[in-house]
Short mmCIF file of C-alpha atoms in Angstrom, two decimals:
data_model
loop_
_atom_site.label_atom_id
_atom_site.label_comp_id
_atom_site.label_asym_id
_atom_site.label_seq_id
_atom_site.Cartn_x
_atom_site.Cartn_y
_atom_site.Cartn_z
CA MET A 1 34.18 65.41 -41.17
CA SER A 2 37.69 63.97 -42.15
CA VAL A 3 40.46 64.21 -39.60
CA GLY A 4 43.83 64.71 -41.25
CA TRP A 5 46.60 63.31 -39.47
CA GLY A 6 50.39 64.72 -39.43
CA ILE A 7 53.10 62.30 -38.18
CA ILE A 8 56.15 63.75 -36.54
CA GLY A 9 58.91 61.05 -36.65
CA ILE A 10 58.67 58.09 -38.70
CA GLY A 11 60.34 55.40 -37.07
CA LYS A 12 59.23 51.63 -36.84
CA VAL A 13 56.13 52.42 -34.58
CA ALA A 14 54.91 55.28 -37.07
CA ASP A 15 55.67 52.69 -40.29
CA ILE A 16 54.16 49.38 -38.91
CA ALA A 17 51.41 50.68 -36.72
CA ILE A 18 50.31 54.28 -36.89
CA ALA A 19 50.23 55.01 -40.52
CA PRO A 20 48.46 51.77 -41.43
CA ALA A 21 46.15 52.35 -38.46
CA ILE A 22 44.76 56.02 -39.88
CA ALA A 23 44.78 54.28 -43.40
CA ALA A 24 42.09 51.67 -41.90
CA GLU A 25 39.93 54.40 -40.13
CA ASP A 26 37.16 55.73 -42.07
CA GLN A 27 37.02 59.30 -40.86
CA SER A 28 40.99 59.78 -40.94
CA THR A 29 43.42 60.30 -43.73
CA LEU A 30 47.35 60.94 -43.32
CA ALA A 31 47.93 64.45 -44.69
CA ALA A 32 51.55 64.63 -43.90
CA VAL A 33 54.58 63.17 -42.15
CA CYS A 34 58.09 64.75 -41.10
CA SER A 35 61.49 63.49 -40.81
CA ARG A 36 64.81 65.03 -40.55
CA SER A 37 65.38 63.48 -43.59
CA LEU A 38 63.25 65.02 -46.63
CA ASP A 39 63.92 62.09 -48.79
CA ARG A 40 62.84 59.63 -46.10
CA ALA A 41 59.96 61.74 -45.62
CA LYS A 42 58.83 61.65 -49.16
CA ALA A 43 59.53 57.95 -49.38
CA PHE A 44 57.31 57.11 -46.25
CA ALA A 45 54.68 59.59 -47.56
CA GLU A 46 54.46 57.62 -51.11
CA LYS A 47 54.55 54.49 -49.17
CA HIS A 48 51.46 55.48 -46.98
CA ASN A 49 49.44 57.50 -49.31
CA ALA A 50 50.21 60.88 -47.51
CA ALA A 51 49.82 63.95 -49.40
CA ALA A 52 53.06 65.56 -48.37
CA GLY A 53 56.51 65.02 -46.74
CA TYR A 54 58.41 67.70 -44.84
CA ASP A 55 61.88 67.88 -43.11
CA ASP A 56 60.94 70.53 -40.76
CA TYR A 57 57.97 70.26 -38.50
CA THR A 58 57.42 73.78 -38.11
CA LYS A 59 56.17 73.59 -41.64
CA MET A 60 53.91 70.72 -41.55
CA LEU A 61 52.44 72.69 -38.52
CA ASP A 62 51.40 75.35 -40.96
CA ASP A 63 49.83 72.83 -43.28
CA PRO A 64 46.10 73.34 -43.46
CA ALA A 65 45.27 69.84 -44.23
CA VAL A 66 46.57 68.55 -40.62
CA ASP A 67 44.39 68.66 -37.97
CA VAL A 68 46.00 66.04 -35.69
CA VAL A 69 49.82 65.57 -35.03
CA TYR A 70 50.92 62.27 -33.72
CA ILE A 71 54.57 62.77 -32.12
CA ALA A 72 56.55 59.41 -32.49
CA THR A 73 59.98 61.16 -32.02
CA PRO A 74 62.46 60.38 -29.18
CA ASN A 75 61.19 60.82 -25.69
CA GLY A 76 63.19 64.09 -25.18
CA LEU A 77 61.80 65.81 -28.23
CA HIS A 78 58.07 65.21 -26.94
CA ALA A 79 57.73 68.43 -25.06
CA GLU A 80 59.14 71.15 -27.72
CA GLN A 81 57.18 69.45 -30.35
CA ALA A 82 54.19 68.87 -28.47
CA LEU A 83 54.03 72.73 -27.15
CA ALA A 84 54.78 73.93 -30.78
CA ALA A 85 51.83 71.78 -32.11
CA LEU A 86 49.23 72.59 -29.54
CA LYS A 87 50.21 76.38 -29.81
CA SER A 88 49.63 76.10 -33.56
CA GLY A 89 45.93 74.79 -32.84
CA LYS A 90 46.36 71.31 -33.58
CA HIS A 91 44.90 68.37 -31.62
CA VAL A 92 48.10 66.51 -30.26
CA LEU A 93 48.66 62.61 -29.88
CA VAL A 94 52.04 62.05 -28.23
CA ASP A 95 53.51 58.47 -27.65
CA LYS A 96 54.53 57.73 -24.36
CA PRO A 97 55.97 59.10 -22.26
CA LEU A 98 54.25 62.68 -22.45
CA ALA A 99 57.42 64.22 -21.35
CA LEU A 100 60.77 63.46 -19.29
CA ASP A 101 59.70 65.64 -16.46
CA LEU A 102 56.59 66.91 -14.49
CA ASN A 103 57.29 70.40 -15.26
CA ASP A 104 57.21 69.93 -19.05
CA ALA A 105 54.28 67.37 -18.76
CA GLY A 106 52.48 70.04 -16.91
CA ALA A 107 52.97 72.87 -19.47
CA ILE A 108 51.88 70.45 -22.25
CA VAL A 109 48.46 70.00 -20.34
CA ASP A 110 48.09 73.49 -19.68
CA ALA A 111 49.00 74.41 -23.43
CA ALA A 112 45.96 72.06 -24.49
CA THR A 113 43.47 73.74 -22.29
CA ASP A 114 44.65 77.07 -23.35
CA ALA A 115 44.32 76.43 -27.22
CA GLY A 116 41.12 74.42 -26.62
CA VAL A 117 42.13 71.28 -28.38
CA ARG A 118 42.39 67.63 -27.83
CA LEU A 119 45.50 65.82 -25.90
CA GLY A 120 46.05 62.47 -25.84
CA VAL A 121 48.80 60.35 -24.76
CA GLY A 122 49.77 56.93 -26.68
CA PHE A 123 48.50 54.38 -24.10
CA HIS A 124 47.10 52.21 -26.50
CA LEU A 125 46.49 49.34 -24.06
CA ARG A 126 43.46 51.27 -22.82
CA TYR A 127 41.83 50.71 -26.28
CA LYS A 128 41.86 47.03 -26.02
CA ALA A 129 38.46 45.04 -25.84
CA THR A 130 40.14 43.19 -23.14
CA THR A 131 40.86 46.23 -21.38
CA ARG A 132 37.75 47.63 -21.73
CA ALA A 133 35.77 44.66 -20.78
CA ALA A 134 37.91 44.15 -17.39
CA ARG A 135 37.39 47.68 -16.12
CA ASP A 136 33.82 47.40 -16.59
CA ALA A 137 34.17 44.37 -14.57
CA ILE A 138 35.99 45.70 -11.64
CA SER A 139 33.64 48.87 -11.89
CA ALA A 140 30.64 46.60 -11.59
CA GLY A 141 32.08 44.67 -8.56
CA ARG A 142 32.10 41.37 -9.98
CA LEU A 143 35.80 40.87 -8.33
CA GLY A 144 34.75 41.95 -4.99
CA GLU A 145 37.31 44.11 -2.97
CA LEU A 146 40.38 44.20 -5.08
CA PHE A 147 43.62 43.56 -3.28
CA TYR A 148 46.39 42.67 -5.63
CA ALA A 149 47.59 43.19 -9.58
CA GLU A 150 50.48 42.31 -11.46
CA MET A 151 51.47 43.05 -14.86
CA ALA A 152 54.41 42.67 -17.29
CA CYS A 153 55.87 44.20 -20.74
CA GLY A 154 58.38 42.90 -22.37
CA ALA A 155 60.37 43.42 -25.94
CA GLY A 156 63.61 42.63 -27.30
CA LYS A 157 66.52 44.87 -28.47
CA GLY A 158 65.85 43.21 -31.97
CA LEU A 159 62.60 44.58 -32.18
CA PHE A 160 63.17 47.94 -31.03
CA PRO A 161 67.05 48.52 -31.42
CA TYR A 162 68.92 50.29 -28.59
CA ASP A 163 71.89 51.57 -30.08
CA THR A 164 70.09 54.47 -31.61
CA TRP A 165 68.44 57.34 -29.76
CA ARG A 166 67.85 54.88 -26.85
CA ALA A 167 71.65 55.13 -25.93
CA ASP A 168 71.70 58.90 -25.71
CA ALA A 169 70.26 59.58 -21.97
CA ALA A 170 69.42 63.36 -23.14
CA LEU A 171 66.94 61.73 -25.66
CA SER A 172 65.82 58.72 -23.90
CA GLY A 173 65.60 59.72 -20.43
CA GLY A 174 65.98 56.30 -18.93
CA GLY A 175 65.57 52.70 -20.02
CA THR A 176 62.87 50.33 -20.33
CA LEU A 177 60.59 52.08 -17.79
CA LEU A 178 60.04 54.77 -20.19
CA HIS A 179 60.09 52.87 -23.41
CA GLN A 180 57.67 50.21 -22.16
CA GLY A 181 56.96 50.32 -18.56
CA VAL A 182 54.89 53.05 -18.44
CA HIS A 183 52.39 50.84 -20.21
CA ALA A 184 51.90 48.97 -17.20
CA VAL A 185 51.98 52.04 -14.76
CA ASP A 186 49.08 53.49 -16.90
CA LEU A 187 47.10 50.17 -17.08
CA VAL A 188 47.16 49.25 -13.63
CA ALA A 189 45.72 52.72 -12.75
CA TYR A 190 43.07 52.61 -15.55
CA LEU A 191 41.99 49.11 -14.87
CA THR A 192 41.29 49.91 -11.23
CA ASP A 193 40.65 53.43 -11.45
CA GLN A 194 42.85 54.19 -8.80
CA PRO A 195 46.11 56.34 -9.13
CA VAL A 196 49.35 55.01 -8.09
CA ALA A 197 50.15 56.57 -4.62
CA GLU A 198 53.87 55.25 -3.68
CA VAL A 199 56.26 52.77 -5.28
CA THR A 200 59.30 50.74 -4.50
CA CYS A 201 61.60 50.18 -7.39
CA MET A 202 64.61 48.20 -8.31
CA ILE A 203 66.25 48.21 -11.65
CA ASP A 204 69.51 46.37 -12.96
CA THR A 205 71.69 49.18 -14.55
CA PRO A 206 71.09 52.99 -13.66
CA GLY A 207 70.43 55.31 -16.08
CA ALA A 208 69.44 52.70 -18.67
CA GLU A 209 68.00 49.98 -17.26
CA ASP A 210 67.17 46.79 -19.17
CA VAL A 211 65.07 45.49 -16.31
CA PHE A 212 62.64 47.30 -13.96
CA VAL A 213 60.55 46.05 -11.06
CA GLY A 214 58.33 48.16 -8.85
CA SER A 215 55.85 47.41 -6.33
CA CYS A 216 52.94 49.71 -6.26
CA ARG A 217 50.21 51.06 -3.47
CA LEU A 218 47.28 52.55 -5.31
CA ALA A 219 45.18 54.97 -3.47
CA ASP A 220 42.55 52.62 -2.21
CA GLY A 221 45.31 50.47 -0.70
CA THR A 222 45.37 47.81 -3.31
CA LEU A 223 48.91 46.58 -4.14
CA ALA A 224 50.56 45.83 -7.62
CA ASN A 225 53.71 44.51 -8.94
CA ILE A 226 54.58 46.09 -12.22
CA ALA A 227 57.53 45.47 -14.51
CA SER A 228 59.06 45.40 -17.80
CA HIS A 229 62.22 44.49 -19.79
CA SER A 230 63.96 44.63 -23.02
CA ARG A 231 66.01 41.26 -22.56
CA ARG A 232 64.29 39.28 -24.94
CA ALA A 233 61.29 39.48 -27.43
CA GLY A 234 58.19 37.14 -27.15
CA THR A 235 57.87 36.75 -23.39
CA ARG A 236 54.35 36.39 -21.50
CA PRO A 237 52.47 39.69 -22.10
CA ASP A 238 49.70 38.86 -19.47
CA TRP A 239 48.13 40.51 -16.39
CA THR A 240 45.92 39.68 -13.71
CA VAL A 241 43.75 41.26 -11.13
CA PHE A 242 42.73 39.95 -7.99
CA GLY A 243 39.57 40.45 -5.68
CA THR A 244 37.93 38.90 -2.96
CA GLU A 245 35.17 37.47 -5.25
CA GLY A 246 37.12 36.34 -8.19
CA TRP A 247 39.95 37.03 -10.23
CA LEU A 248 40.70 38.46 -14.00
CA ASP A 249 43.34 36.77 -16.19
CA ALA A 250 44.41 38.84 -19.57
CA ARG A 251 46.54 36.65 -21.83
CA GLY A 252 48.24 38.73 -24.14
CA GLY A 253 46.70 41.94 -22.38
CA THR A 254 49.79 43.98 -22.70
CA SER A 255 50.57 43.42 -26.29
CA PRO A 256 48.94 45.42 -28.75
CA ALA A 257 48.17 42.51 -30.92
CA PRO A 258 44.97 41.53 -31.52
CA ASP A 259 43.65 37.85 -30.40
CA ASP A 260 44.41 38.46 -26.63
CA THR A 261 41.80 37.03 -23.97
CA LEU A 262 40.28 38.06 -20.99
CA ASP A 263 38.85 35.46 -18.33
CA LEU A 264 36.81 35.85 -15.11
CA HIS A 265 37.60 33.04 -12.57
CA SER A 266 35.09 32.87 -9.73
CA ASP A 267 33.50 30.29 -7.22
CA ASP A 268 31.34 29.77 -10.09
CA GLY A 269 33.90 28.94 -12.46
CA THR A 270 35.39 30.45 -15.45
CA SER A 271 33.85 32.68 -17.94
CA ARG A 272 35.37 34.45 -21.08
CA LEU A 273 34.35 38.27 -20.90
CA ALA A 274 36.13 39.31 -24.04
CA THR A 275 38.75 38.76 -27.04
CA SER A 276 40.23 41.56 -28.66
CA THR A 277 39.81 41.45 -32.60
CA THR A 278 41.64 44.66 -33.73
CA SER A 279 45.14 45.82 -33.23
CA ALA A 280 45.36 48.26 -30.00
CA TYR A 281 46.62 50.92 -32.44
CA VAL A 282 43.65 50.91 -34.82
CA THR A 283 41.28 51.35 -32.14
CA GLU A 284 43.47 54.06 -30.59
CA VAL A 285 43.34 56.20 -33.94
CA ALA A 286 39.67 55.63 -34.21
CA ALA A 287 39.00 56.59 -30.65
CA PHE A 288 41.22 60.00 -31.08
CA SER A 289 39.70 60.81 -34.44
CA ASP A 290 36.31 60.38 -32.43
CA ALA A 291 37.36 62.83 -29.79
CA VAL A 292 38.55 65.16 -32.03
CA VAL A 293 35.14 65.07 -33.76
CA SER A 294 33.03 65.01 -30.87
CA GLY A 295 35.03 67.62 -28.73
CA THR A 296 35.44 64.93 -26.05
CA GLU A 297 38.17 64.29 -23.71
CA PRO A 298 40.37 61.07 -25.18
CA ILE A 299 40.20 58.05 -23.32
CA ALA A 300 43.94 58.40 -22.49
CA SER A 301 44.12 62.00 -21.72
CA GLY A 302 47.27 64.60 -21.45
CA LEU A 303 46.32 64.49 -17.58
CA ASP A 304 46.71 60.64 -17.78
CA GLY A 305 50.00 61.21 -19.27
CA LEU A 306 50.98 63.41 -16.43
CA ARG A 307 50.05 61.19 -14.20
CA ALA A 308 52.25 58.18 -15.78
CA VAL A 309 55.04 60.94 -15.53
CA ALA A 310 54.68 61.45 -11.99
CA VAL A 311 55.04 57.80 -10.95
CA ALA A 312 57.74 57.10 -13.33
CA ASP A 313 59.71 60.02 -11.68
CA ALA A 314 58.79 58.31 -8.24
CA LEU A 315 59.93 54.77 -9.39
CA TYR A 316 63.19 56.26 -10.43
CA ARG A 317 63.79 57.98 -7.29
CA SER A 318 62.75 55.10 -5.43
CA ALA A 319 65.70 53.02 -7.36
CA GLU A 320 68.18 55.45 -6.89
CA GLU A 321 67.58 56.14 -3.02
CA ARG A 322 66.70 52.74 -2.26
CA ARG A 323 63.58 53.38 -0.30
CA THR A 324 59.44 53.73 -0.80
CA VAL A 325 58.61 56.95 -2.50
CA SER A 326 55.29 58.75 -2.59
CA VAL A 327 53.90 59.84 -5.90
CA GLU A 328 54.02 63.53 -6.10
CA LEU A 329 51.62 65.40 -8.43
CA ASP A 330 50.47 68.95 -7.55
#
């Protein structure tokens, strides 16, 4: 089966990551793209060998060649577009965050269930070889009892300009926490297989933060520090997880680029567990196509996206109220 992809929102990520990842995947094709500008859509389609370009996403949803819709529009548009795509019977992969509030995120998850289609969220770090090897090592008990983790994401404003939709609160919903930090939110829960239960957060500028730092308690009691910033590109994209029998060090682990490494440090010395050889976006697209073909749940599911929205909401409430906040997810 060949999986036809449609992209709504043809910004930088779609251009440099998702469209090339679809082209690199044997069972995937780029069937259509959509932009507010028909000229831009047609130019993007020509560049990436898509069959069609649209300036109205509802028309793209009527295209029978489109099986999967990747939503790469501003955060505030995710809910409306995801619901429309799901109700049209398309499988949907939404760039993070799934939505800007829990009600919308829950409605998206419910719509996917009702439609009987696959729903995924763009937590591409889950697809890295280093991430998978770390999760396996932790699950196998190679670290002993976990007690602490730390991770951070950073990208300068030159890479993702903030004078566009990111400056509009209705479209962005916030600052670096939603643009990048939710990757750390999701990654710590995925690695440890433990949801975030409570958080304490500080941000530099309310409403449009450039820096956020959150301290978290996971459901099993493990503590974690997570952070993100938009002040400078090229900063250290690493993460570490500590246990009573050893600790994991992922150099480059919060970057989607390949060539990151994972080392296990223990009383017996240091061993290399994995090196990523492929962009996380390529493995993400391939895995989602596999989920569509096989009818299985995506590695980063809609429910995972819903949980990340709940944690982000708690982090923002903590920063605003200057107190520790429990993560609420009915």
